[in-house]
Coordinates of C-alpha atoms and ligand atoms in Angstrom, one line a residue:
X8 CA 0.0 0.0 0.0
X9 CA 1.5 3.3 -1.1
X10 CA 0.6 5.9 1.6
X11 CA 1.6 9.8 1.6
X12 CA 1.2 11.7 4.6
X13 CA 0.6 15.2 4.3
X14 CA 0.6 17.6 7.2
X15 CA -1.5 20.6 6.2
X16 CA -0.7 23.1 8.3
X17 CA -1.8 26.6 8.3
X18 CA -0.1 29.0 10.1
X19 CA 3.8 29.1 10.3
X20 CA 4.2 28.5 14.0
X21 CA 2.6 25.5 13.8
X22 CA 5.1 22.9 14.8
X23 CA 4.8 19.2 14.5
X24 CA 6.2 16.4 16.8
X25 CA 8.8 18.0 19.3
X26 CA 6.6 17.6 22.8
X27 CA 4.2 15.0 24.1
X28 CA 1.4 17.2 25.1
X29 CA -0.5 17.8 21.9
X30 CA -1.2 14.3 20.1
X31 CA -3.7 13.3 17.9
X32 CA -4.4 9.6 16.9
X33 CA -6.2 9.2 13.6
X34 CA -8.0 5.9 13.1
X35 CA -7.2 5.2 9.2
X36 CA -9.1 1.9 8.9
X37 CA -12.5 3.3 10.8
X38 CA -13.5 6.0 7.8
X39 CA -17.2 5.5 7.3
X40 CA -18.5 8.8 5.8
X41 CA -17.5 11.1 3.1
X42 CA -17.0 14.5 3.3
X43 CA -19.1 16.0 0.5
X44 CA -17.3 17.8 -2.0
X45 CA -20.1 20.6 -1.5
X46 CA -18.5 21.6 2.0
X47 CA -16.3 23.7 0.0
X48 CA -19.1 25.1 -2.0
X49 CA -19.4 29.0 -2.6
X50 CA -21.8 31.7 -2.6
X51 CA -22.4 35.0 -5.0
X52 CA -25.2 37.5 -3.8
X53 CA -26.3 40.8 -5.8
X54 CA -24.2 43.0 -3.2
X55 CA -21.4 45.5 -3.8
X56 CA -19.1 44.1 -6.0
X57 CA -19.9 40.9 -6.0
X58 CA -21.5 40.0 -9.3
X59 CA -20.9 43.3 -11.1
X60 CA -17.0 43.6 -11.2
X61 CA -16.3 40.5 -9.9
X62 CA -18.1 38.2 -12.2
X63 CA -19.4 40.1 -14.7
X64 CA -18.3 42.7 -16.7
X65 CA -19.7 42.5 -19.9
X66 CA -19.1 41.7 -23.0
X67 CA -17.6 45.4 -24.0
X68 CA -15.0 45.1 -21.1
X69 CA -11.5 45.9 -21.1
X70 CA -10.8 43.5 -19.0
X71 CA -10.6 40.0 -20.2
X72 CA -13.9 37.7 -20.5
X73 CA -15.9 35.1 -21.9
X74 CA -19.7 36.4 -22.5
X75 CA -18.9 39.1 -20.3
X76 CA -17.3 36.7 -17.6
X77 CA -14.2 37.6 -15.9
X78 CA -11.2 35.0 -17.3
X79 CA -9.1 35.9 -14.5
X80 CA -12.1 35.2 -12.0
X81 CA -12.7 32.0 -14.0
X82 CA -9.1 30.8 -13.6
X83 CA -8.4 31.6 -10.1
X84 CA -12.0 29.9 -9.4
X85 CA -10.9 26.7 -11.1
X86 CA -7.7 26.5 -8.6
X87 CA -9.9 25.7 -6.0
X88 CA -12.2 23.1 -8.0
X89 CA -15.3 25.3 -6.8
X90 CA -17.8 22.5 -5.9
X91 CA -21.6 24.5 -5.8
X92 CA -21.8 27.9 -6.6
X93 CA -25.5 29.6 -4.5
X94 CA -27.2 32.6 -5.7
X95 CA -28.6 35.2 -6.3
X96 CA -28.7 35.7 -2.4
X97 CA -29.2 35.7 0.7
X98 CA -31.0 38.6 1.4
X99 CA -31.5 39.6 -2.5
X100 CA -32.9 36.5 -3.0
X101 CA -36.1 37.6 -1.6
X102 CA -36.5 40.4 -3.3
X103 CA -35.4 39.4 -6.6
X104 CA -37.7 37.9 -9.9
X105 CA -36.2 36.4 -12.3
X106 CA -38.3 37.3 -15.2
X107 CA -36.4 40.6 -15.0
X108 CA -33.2 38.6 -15.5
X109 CA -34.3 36.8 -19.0
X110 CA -34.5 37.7 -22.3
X111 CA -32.6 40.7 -24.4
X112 CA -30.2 42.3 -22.0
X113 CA -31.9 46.0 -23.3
X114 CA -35.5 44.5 -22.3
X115 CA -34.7 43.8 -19.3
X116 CA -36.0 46.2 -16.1
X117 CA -33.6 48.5 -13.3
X118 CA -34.5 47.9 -10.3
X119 CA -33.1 49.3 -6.9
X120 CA -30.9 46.6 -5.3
X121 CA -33.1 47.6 -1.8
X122 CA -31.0 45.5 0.8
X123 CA -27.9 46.4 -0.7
X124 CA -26.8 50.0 -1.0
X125 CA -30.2 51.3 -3.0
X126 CA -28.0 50.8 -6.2
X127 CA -29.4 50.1 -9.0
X128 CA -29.5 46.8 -10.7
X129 CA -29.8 46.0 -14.8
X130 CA -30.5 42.6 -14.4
X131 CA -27.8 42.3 -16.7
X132 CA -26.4 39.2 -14.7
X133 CA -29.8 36.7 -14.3
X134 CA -30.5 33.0 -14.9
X135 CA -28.4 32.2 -18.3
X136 CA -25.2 34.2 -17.2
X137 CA -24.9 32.5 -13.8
X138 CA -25.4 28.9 -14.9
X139 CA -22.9 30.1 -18.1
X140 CA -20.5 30.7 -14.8
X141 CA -21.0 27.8 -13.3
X142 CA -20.4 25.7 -16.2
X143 CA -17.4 27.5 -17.0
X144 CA -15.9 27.4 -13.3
X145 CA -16.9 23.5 -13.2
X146 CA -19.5 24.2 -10.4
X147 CA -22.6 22.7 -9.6
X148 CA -25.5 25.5 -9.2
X149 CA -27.6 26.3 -6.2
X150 CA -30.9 28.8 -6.4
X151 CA -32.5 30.3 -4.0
X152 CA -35.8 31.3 -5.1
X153 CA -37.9 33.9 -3.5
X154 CA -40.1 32.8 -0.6
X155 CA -40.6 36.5 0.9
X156 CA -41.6 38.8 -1.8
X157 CA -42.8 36.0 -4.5
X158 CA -45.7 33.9 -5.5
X159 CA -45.2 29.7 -5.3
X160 CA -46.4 29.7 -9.3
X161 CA -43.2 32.3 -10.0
X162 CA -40.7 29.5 -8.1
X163 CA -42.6 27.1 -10.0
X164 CA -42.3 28.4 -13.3
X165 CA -37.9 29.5 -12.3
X166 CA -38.1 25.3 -11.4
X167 CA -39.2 24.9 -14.9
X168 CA -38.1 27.4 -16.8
X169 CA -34.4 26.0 -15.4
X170 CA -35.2 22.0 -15.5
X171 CA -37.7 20.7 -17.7
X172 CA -37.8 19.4 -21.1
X173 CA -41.2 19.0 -21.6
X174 CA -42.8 21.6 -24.3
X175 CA -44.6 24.9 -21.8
X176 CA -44.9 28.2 -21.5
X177 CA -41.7 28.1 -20.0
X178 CA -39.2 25.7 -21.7
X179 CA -40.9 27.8 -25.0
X180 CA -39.5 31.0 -23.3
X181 CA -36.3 29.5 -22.5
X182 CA -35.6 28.1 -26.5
X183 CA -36.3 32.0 -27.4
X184 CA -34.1 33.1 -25.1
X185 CA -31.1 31.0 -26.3
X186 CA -31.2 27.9 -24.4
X187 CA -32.4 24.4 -25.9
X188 CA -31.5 22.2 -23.6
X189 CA -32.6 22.2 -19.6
X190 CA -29.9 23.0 -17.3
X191 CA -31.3 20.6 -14.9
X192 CA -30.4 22.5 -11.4
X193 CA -30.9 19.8 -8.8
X194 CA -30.2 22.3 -5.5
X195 CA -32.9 24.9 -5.0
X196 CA -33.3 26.9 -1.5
X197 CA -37.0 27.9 -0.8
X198 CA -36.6 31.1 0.7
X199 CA -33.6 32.8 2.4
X200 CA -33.1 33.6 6.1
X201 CA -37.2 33.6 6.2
X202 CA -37.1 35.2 9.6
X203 CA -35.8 38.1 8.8
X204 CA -34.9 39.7 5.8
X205 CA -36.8 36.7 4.0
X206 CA -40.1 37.8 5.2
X207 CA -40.1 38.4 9.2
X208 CA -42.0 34.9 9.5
X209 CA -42.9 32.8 12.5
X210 CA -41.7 29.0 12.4
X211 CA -44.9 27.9 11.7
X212 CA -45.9 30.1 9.2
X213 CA -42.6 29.5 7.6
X214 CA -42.8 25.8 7.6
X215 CA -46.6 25.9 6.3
X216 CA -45.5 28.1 3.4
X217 CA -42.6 26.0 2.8
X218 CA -44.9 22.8 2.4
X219 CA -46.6 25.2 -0.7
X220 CA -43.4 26.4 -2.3
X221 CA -41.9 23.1 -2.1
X222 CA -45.0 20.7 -3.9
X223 CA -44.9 23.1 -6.9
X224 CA -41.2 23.3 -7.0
X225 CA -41.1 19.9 -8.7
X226 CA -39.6 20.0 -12.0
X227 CA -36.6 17.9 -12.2
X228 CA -36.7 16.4 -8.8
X229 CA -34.8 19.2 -7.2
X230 CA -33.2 18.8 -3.3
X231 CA -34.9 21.5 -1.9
X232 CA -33.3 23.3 1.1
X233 CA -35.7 25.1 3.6
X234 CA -34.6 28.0 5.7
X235 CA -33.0 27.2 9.3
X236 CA -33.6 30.5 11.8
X237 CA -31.2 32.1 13.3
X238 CA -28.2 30.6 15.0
X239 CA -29.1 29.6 18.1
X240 CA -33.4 29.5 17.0
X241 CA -33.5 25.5 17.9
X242 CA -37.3 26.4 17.9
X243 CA -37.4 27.5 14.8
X244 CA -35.4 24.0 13.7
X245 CA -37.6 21.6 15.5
X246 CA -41.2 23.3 14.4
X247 CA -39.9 22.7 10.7
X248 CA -39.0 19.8 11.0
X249 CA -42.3 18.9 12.6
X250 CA -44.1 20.4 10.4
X251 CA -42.4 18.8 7.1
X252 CA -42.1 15.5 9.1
X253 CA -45.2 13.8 7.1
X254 CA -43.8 15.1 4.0
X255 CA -40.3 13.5 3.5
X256 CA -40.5 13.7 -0.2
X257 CA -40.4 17.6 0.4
X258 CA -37.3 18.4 2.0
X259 CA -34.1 17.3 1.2
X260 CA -32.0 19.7 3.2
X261 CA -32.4 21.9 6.2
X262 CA -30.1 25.5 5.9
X263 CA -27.8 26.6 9.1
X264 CA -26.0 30.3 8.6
X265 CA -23.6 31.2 11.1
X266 CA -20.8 34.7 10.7
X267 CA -18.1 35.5 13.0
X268 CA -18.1 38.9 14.1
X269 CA -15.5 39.4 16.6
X270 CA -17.3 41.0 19.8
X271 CA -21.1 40.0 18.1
X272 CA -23.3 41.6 16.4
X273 CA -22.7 45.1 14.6
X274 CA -19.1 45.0 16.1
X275 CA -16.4 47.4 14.3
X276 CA -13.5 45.8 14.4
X277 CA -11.4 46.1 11.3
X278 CA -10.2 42.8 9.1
X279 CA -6.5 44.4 8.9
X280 CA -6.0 46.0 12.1
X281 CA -7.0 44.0 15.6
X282 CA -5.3 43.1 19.0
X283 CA -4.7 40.2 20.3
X284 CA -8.3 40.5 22.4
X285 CA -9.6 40.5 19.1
X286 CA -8.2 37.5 17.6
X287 CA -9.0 35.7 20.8
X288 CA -12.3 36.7 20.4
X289 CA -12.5 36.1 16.5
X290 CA -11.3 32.0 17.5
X291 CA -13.9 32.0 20.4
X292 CA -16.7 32.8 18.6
X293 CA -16.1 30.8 15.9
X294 CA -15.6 27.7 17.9
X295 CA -18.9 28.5 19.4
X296 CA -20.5 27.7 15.9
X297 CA -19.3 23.9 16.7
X298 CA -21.4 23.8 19.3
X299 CA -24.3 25.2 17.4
X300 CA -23.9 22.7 15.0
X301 CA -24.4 20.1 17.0
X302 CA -27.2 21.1 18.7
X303 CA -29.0 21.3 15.5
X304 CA -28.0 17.7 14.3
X305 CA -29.1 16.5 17.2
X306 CA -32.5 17.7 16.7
X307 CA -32.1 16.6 13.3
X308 CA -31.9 12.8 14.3
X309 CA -34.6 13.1 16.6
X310 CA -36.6 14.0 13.6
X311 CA -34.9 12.5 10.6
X312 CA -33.5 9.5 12.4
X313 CA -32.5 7.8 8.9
X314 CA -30.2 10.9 8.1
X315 CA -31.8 11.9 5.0
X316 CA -32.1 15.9 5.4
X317 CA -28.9 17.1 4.8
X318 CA -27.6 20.2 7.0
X319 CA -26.8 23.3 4.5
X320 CA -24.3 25.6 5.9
X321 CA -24.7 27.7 3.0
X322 CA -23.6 30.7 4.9
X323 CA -20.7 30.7 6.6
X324 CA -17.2 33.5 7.9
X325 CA -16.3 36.3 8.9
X326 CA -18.1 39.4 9.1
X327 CA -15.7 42.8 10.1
X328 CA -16.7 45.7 9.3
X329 CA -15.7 47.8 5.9
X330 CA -12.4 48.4 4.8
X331 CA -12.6 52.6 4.9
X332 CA -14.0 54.6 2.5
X333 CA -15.9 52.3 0.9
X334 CA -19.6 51.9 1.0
X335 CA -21.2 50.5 4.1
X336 CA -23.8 48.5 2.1
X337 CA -21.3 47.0 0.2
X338 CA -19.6 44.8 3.0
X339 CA -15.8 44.9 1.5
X340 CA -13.8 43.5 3.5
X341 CA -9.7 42.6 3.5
X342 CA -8.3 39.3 4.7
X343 CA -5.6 37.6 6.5
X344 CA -3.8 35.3 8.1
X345 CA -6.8 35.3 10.7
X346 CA -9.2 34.8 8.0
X347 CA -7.2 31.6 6.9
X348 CA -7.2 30.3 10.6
X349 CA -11.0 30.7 11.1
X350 CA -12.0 29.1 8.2
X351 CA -9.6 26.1 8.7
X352 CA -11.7 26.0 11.9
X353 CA -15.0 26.1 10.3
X354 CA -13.5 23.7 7.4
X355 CA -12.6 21.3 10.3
X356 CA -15.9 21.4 12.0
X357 CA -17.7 20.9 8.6
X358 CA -15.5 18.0 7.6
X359 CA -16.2 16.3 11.4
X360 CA -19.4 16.8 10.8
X361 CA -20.2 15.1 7.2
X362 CA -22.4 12.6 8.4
X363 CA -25.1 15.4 8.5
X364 CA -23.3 18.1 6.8
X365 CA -24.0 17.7 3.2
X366 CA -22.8 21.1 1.8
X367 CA -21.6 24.3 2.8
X368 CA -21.1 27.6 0.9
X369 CA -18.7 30.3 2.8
X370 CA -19.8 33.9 2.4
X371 CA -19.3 35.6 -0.3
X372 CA -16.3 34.4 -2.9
X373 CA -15.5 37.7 -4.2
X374 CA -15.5 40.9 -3.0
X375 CA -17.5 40.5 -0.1
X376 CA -17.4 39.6 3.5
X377 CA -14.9 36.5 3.9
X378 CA -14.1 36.2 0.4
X379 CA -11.5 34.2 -2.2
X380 CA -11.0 37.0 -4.3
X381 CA -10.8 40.3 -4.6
X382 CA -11.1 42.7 -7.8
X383 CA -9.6 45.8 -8.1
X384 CA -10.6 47.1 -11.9
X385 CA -8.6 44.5 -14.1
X386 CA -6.5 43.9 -10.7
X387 CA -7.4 40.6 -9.3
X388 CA -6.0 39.3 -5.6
X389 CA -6.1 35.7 -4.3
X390 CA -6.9 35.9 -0.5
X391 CA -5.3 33.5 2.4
X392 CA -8.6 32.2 2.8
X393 CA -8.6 31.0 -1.6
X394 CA -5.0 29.0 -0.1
X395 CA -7.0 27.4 2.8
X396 CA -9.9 26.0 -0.3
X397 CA -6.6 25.0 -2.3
X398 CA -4.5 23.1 0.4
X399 CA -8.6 22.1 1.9
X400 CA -8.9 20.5 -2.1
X401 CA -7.5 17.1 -0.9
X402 CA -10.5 16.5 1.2
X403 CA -13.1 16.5 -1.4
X404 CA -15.4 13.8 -1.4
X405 CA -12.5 11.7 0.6
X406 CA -13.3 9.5 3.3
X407 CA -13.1 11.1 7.0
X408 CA -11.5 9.5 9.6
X409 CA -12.1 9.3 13.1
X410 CA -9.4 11.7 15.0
X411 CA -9.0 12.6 18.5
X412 CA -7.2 15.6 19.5
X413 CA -5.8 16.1 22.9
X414 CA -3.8 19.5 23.0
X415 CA -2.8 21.9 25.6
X416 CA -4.7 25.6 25.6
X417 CA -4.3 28.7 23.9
X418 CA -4.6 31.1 27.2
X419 CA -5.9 35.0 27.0
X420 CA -5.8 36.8 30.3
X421 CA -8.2 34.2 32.2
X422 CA -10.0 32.7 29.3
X423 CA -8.9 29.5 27.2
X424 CA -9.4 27.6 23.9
X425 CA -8.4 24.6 22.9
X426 CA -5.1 25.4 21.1
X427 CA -5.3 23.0 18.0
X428 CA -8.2 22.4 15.7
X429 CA -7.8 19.0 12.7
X430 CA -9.1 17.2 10.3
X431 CA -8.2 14.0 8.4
X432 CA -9.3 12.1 5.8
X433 CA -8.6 9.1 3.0
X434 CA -8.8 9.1 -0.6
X435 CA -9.7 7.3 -3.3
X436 CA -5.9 6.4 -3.5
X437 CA -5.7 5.8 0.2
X438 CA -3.8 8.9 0.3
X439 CA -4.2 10.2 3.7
X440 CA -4.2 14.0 4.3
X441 CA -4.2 15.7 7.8
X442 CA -5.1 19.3 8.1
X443 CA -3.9 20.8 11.4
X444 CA -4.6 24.7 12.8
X445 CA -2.9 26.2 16.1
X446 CA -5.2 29.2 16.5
X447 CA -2.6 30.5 19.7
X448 CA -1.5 34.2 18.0
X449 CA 1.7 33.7 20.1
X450 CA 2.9 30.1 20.5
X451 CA 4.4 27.5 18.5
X452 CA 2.9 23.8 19.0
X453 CA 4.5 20.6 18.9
X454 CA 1.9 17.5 17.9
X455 CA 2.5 14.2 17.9
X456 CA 0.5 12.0 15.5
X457 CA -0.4 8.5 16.6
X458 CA -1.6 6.9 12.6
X459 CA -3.5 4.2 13.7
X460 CA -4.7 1.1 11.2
X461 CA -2.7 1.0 8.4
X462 CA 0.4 0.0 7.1
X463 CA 3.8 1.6 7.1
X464 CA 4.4 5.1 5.7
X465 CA 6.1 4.9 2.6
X466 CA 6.2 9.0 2.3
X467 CA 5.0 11.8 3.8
X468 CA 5.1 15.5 3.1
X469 CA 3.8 18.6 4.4
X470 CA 2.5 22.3 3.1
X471 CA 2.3 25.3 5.5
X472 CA 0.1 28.6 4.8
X473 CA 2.2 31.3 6.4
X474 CA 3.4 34.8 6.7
X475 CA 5.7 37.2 9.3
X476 CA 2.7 38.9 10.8
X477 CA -0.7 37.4 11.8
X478 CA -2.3 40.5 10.1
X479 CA -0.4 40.0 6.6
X480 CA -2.7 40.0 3.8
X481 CA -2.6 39.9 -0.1
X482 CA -2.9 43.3 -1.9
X483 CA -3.1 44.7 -5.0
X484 CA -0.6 45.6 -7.1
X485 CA 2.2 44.0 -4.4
X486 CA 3.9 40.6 -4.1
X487 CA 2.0 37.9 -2.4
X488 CA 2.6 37.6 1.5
X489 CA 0.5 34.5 2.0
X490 CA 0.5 31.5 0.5
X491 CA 1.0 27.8 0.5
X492 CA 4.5 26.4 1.1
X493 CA 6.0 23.3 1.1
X494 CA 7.2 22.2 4.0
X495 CA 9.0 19.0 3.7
X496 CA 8.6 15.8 1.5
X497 CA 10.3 12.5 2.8
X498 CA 10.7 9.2 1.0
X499 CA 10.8 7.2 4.0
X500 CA 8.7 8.0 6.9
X501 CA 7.2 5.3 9.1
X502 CA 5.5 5.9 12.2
X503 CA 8.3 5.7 14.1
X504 CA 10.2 8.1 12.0
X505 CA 10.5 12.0 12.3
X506 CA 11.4 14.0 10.0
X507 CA 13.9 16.9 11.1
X508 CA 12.8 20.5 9.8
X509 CA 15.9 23.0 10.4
X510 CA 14.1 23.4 13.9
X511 CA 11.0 21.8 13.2
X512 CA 10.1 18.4 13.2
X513 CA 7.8 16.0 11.8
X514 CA 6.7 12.6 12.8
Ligands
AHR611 O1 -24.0 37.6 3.4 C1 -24.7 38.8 3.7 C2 -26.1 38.6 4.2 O2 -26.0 37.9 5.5 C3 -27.0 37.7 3.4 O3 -27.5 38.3 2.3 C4 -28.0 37.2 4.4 O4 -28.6 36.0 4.1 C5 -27.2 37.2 5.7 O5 -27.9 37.8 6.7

């Protein structure tokens, strides 16, 4: 058996197998689950510069594209093999109809992008242009159609307009406007964040109108998503799920958002500039979204006891506030080395998690909030958190294994956190891959790692995401400060074998 260990490690004080006190034994031959590729699955909302300027920029553009598409977008997207690609929100979603977004581009209606800015919006961007995106970035698409401000025979007629074959109003529309042959969109939420900005609902209400949507959404067998509540609403979770208990054939997946904002809600700290009470706080609060999790799952099995509704993280990171000057409704946001920790933690969690976690999408990929990419004009930037999706890539669809982590704590005045976050998991090749984060801002770690279960290493190698300062980021116009590097490759690693790193060390 050919095995290759890879330590992927993010941060660059992250040290492996000196000391005794952090260990972690990974079971290789108790793998049951696999993580879904759509845990590193995406999301692009109508907000700031999110699809305008970081997708599209039409066909006149200086700036390279295909139908209008960004190349460079396209290219960087493809590094990352971008598994599901939701929009067109979030909170646009429930405001938005798709007629306007069919048809000839000089036809089609302004509106006023209301929960984002009061811009206004072309429609230039709608149905055809984003599945063109994701068939040219590889990525399976995800709709959310409009629960709040729409009627069930408009997400009806989207469902078919998008899937069916069959000669209708509809399909008839869809040959004029270019397209023969059905995209056939299997993932379609009903509704976005339907206690709030979704419509203000109650639980029951919400669940009751689901049950509507959801019957007439039927073309092409779609896996329908229904809205979660907030956070910590486990109400909210068990009444729909209740509710849509008698109808299994309705709900395929139940959606879970959770953003870390460093001190809560409406805090102002900035991405690029924070103290070390801020990054504390940034790894607290984002560990709390483990626990979250969980509660939900397990209110999940008391109600889906065969495991057949999938969770839907499908929105998910940081949330800082603007980087200044720019507009407050357009959530822009830097990134760094911080931003690569937190969503190795989320990635983590997600991935210990895939036996109910059946896709997540981190918010947004370009432009906005914790995103991939940034676009400056015909500048484009790849973010630390892009290089966690790229080293993350190995765990697609791979086979998790069971790990226990025992490690010593990252202290902050009188508060701790457990210092070391992982992940592992086995491929199709039996190529096991261990991703390992030390969220201390301060100290290095040493861990030990006991591979249980299968035979002897005949290689091992390991890739680091680093930079000099835990507020480093990737900016335009300048050299890149973070990125992936490799760390060491060894032709004859065993489990009794470490691997001796110029002051670092490897077992
Ligand atoms: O991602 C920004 C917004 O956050 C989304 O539109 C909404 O669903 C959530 O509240």
């Amino acid at each position: 058996l050919f095995l290759l260990l890879v330590l992927s490690t993010i941060l660059m004080n992250v040290v492996v197998g000196q000391e005794k006190s952090n260990r972690i034994v990974i079971n290789a031959d108790l793998g049951k689950e696999t993580i879904s590729k759509f845990i590193y699955g995406h999301f692009a909302e109508h907000l700031g510069y999110c699809i305008y300027g970081g997708i599209y920029v039409g066909e006149d553009s200086n700036i390279p594209n295909t139908r209008g598409i960004r190349n460079d977008v396209v290219d960087a997207l493809k590094e990352i093999a971008p598994s599901v690609m939701r929009w067109p929100g979030g909170c646009f979603a429930d405001t938005y109809h798709w007629k306007d977004g069919v048809g000839p581009k000089d036809q089609r209606p302004s509106i006023v992008n209301v929960t984002w800015g009061g811009v206004t919006e072309d429609n230039s961007f709608g149905t055809h242009e984003f599945l063109d995106f994701c068939e040219l970035i590889g990525a399976e698409p995800y709709i959310c159609a409009n629960v709040g401000s729409g009627t069930v025979q408009e997400a009806a007629e989207w469902v078919e307009y998008v899937n069916s074959s069959a000669k209708s109003p509809m399909t008839e529309l869809r040959k004029k406007n270019g397209r023969e042959e059905p995209w056939k969109v299997k993932y379609w939420a009903v509704g976005n964040e339907s206690w709030g900005c979704g419509g203000n609902m109650t639980p029951d209400y919400y669940a009751d109108l689901y049950k509507r949507f959801s019957t007439y959404m039927r073309a092409g067998r779609p896996y329908r998503v229904a809205s979660g509540g907030t956070d910590p609403d486990f109400e909210w979770t068990e009444t729909v799920l209740k509710k849509t208990q008698k109808f299994r054939n309705l709900i395929q997946g139940y959606s879970f958002h959770y953003y870390t904002f460093c001190h809560g809600w409406g805090d102002k700290t900035a991405a690029t500039k924070f103290t070390e009470n801020d990054w504390f706080h940034t790894m607290k609060n984002t560990l709390v979204m483990e626990e979250r999790l969980e509660r939900h799952i397990a209110l999940m099995d008391e109600y889906d006891p065969q495991n057949r509704i999938g969770l839907i993280a499908d929105e998910w990171g940081n949330w800082f506030t603007v980087e200044p000057g720019t507009n407050p409704g357009f959530l822009y946001q830097q990134n760094t080395v911080r931003d690569a920790v937190t969503a190795s933690l989320y990635l983590n969690i997600f991935n210990n998690h895939a036996r109910r976690v059946k896709m997540a999408n981190i918010a947004q990929f370009v432009n906005v909030l914790q995103a991939m990419i940034l676009t400056k004009d015909e500048q484009i930037v790849k973010t630390p958190t892009f290089y966690v999706f790229k080293m993350y890539k190995v765990h697609h669809d791979a086979t998790l294994l069971p790990i226990d982590v025992s490690c010593d704590d990252y202290k902050y005045e009188d508060m701790t956190l457990p210092s070391i976050s992982a992940s592992a998991s086995k491929d199709k090749d039996g190529v096991i891959h261990v991703s390992l984060c030390n969220i201390d801002m301060n100290k290095s770690r040493s861990v030990e790692i006991d591979l249980r279960g299968t035979d002897k290493l005949s290689k091992s190698s390991g890739e680091i995401i680093t930079s000099a300062k835990e507020n480093d980021f990737n900016d335009f116009g300048q050299p890149e400060k973070v990125n992936i590097c490799l760390l060491y490759t060894s032709d004859a690693a065993d489990e009794e074998d470490s691997v001796d790193l110029g002051g670092r060390r490897i077992i």
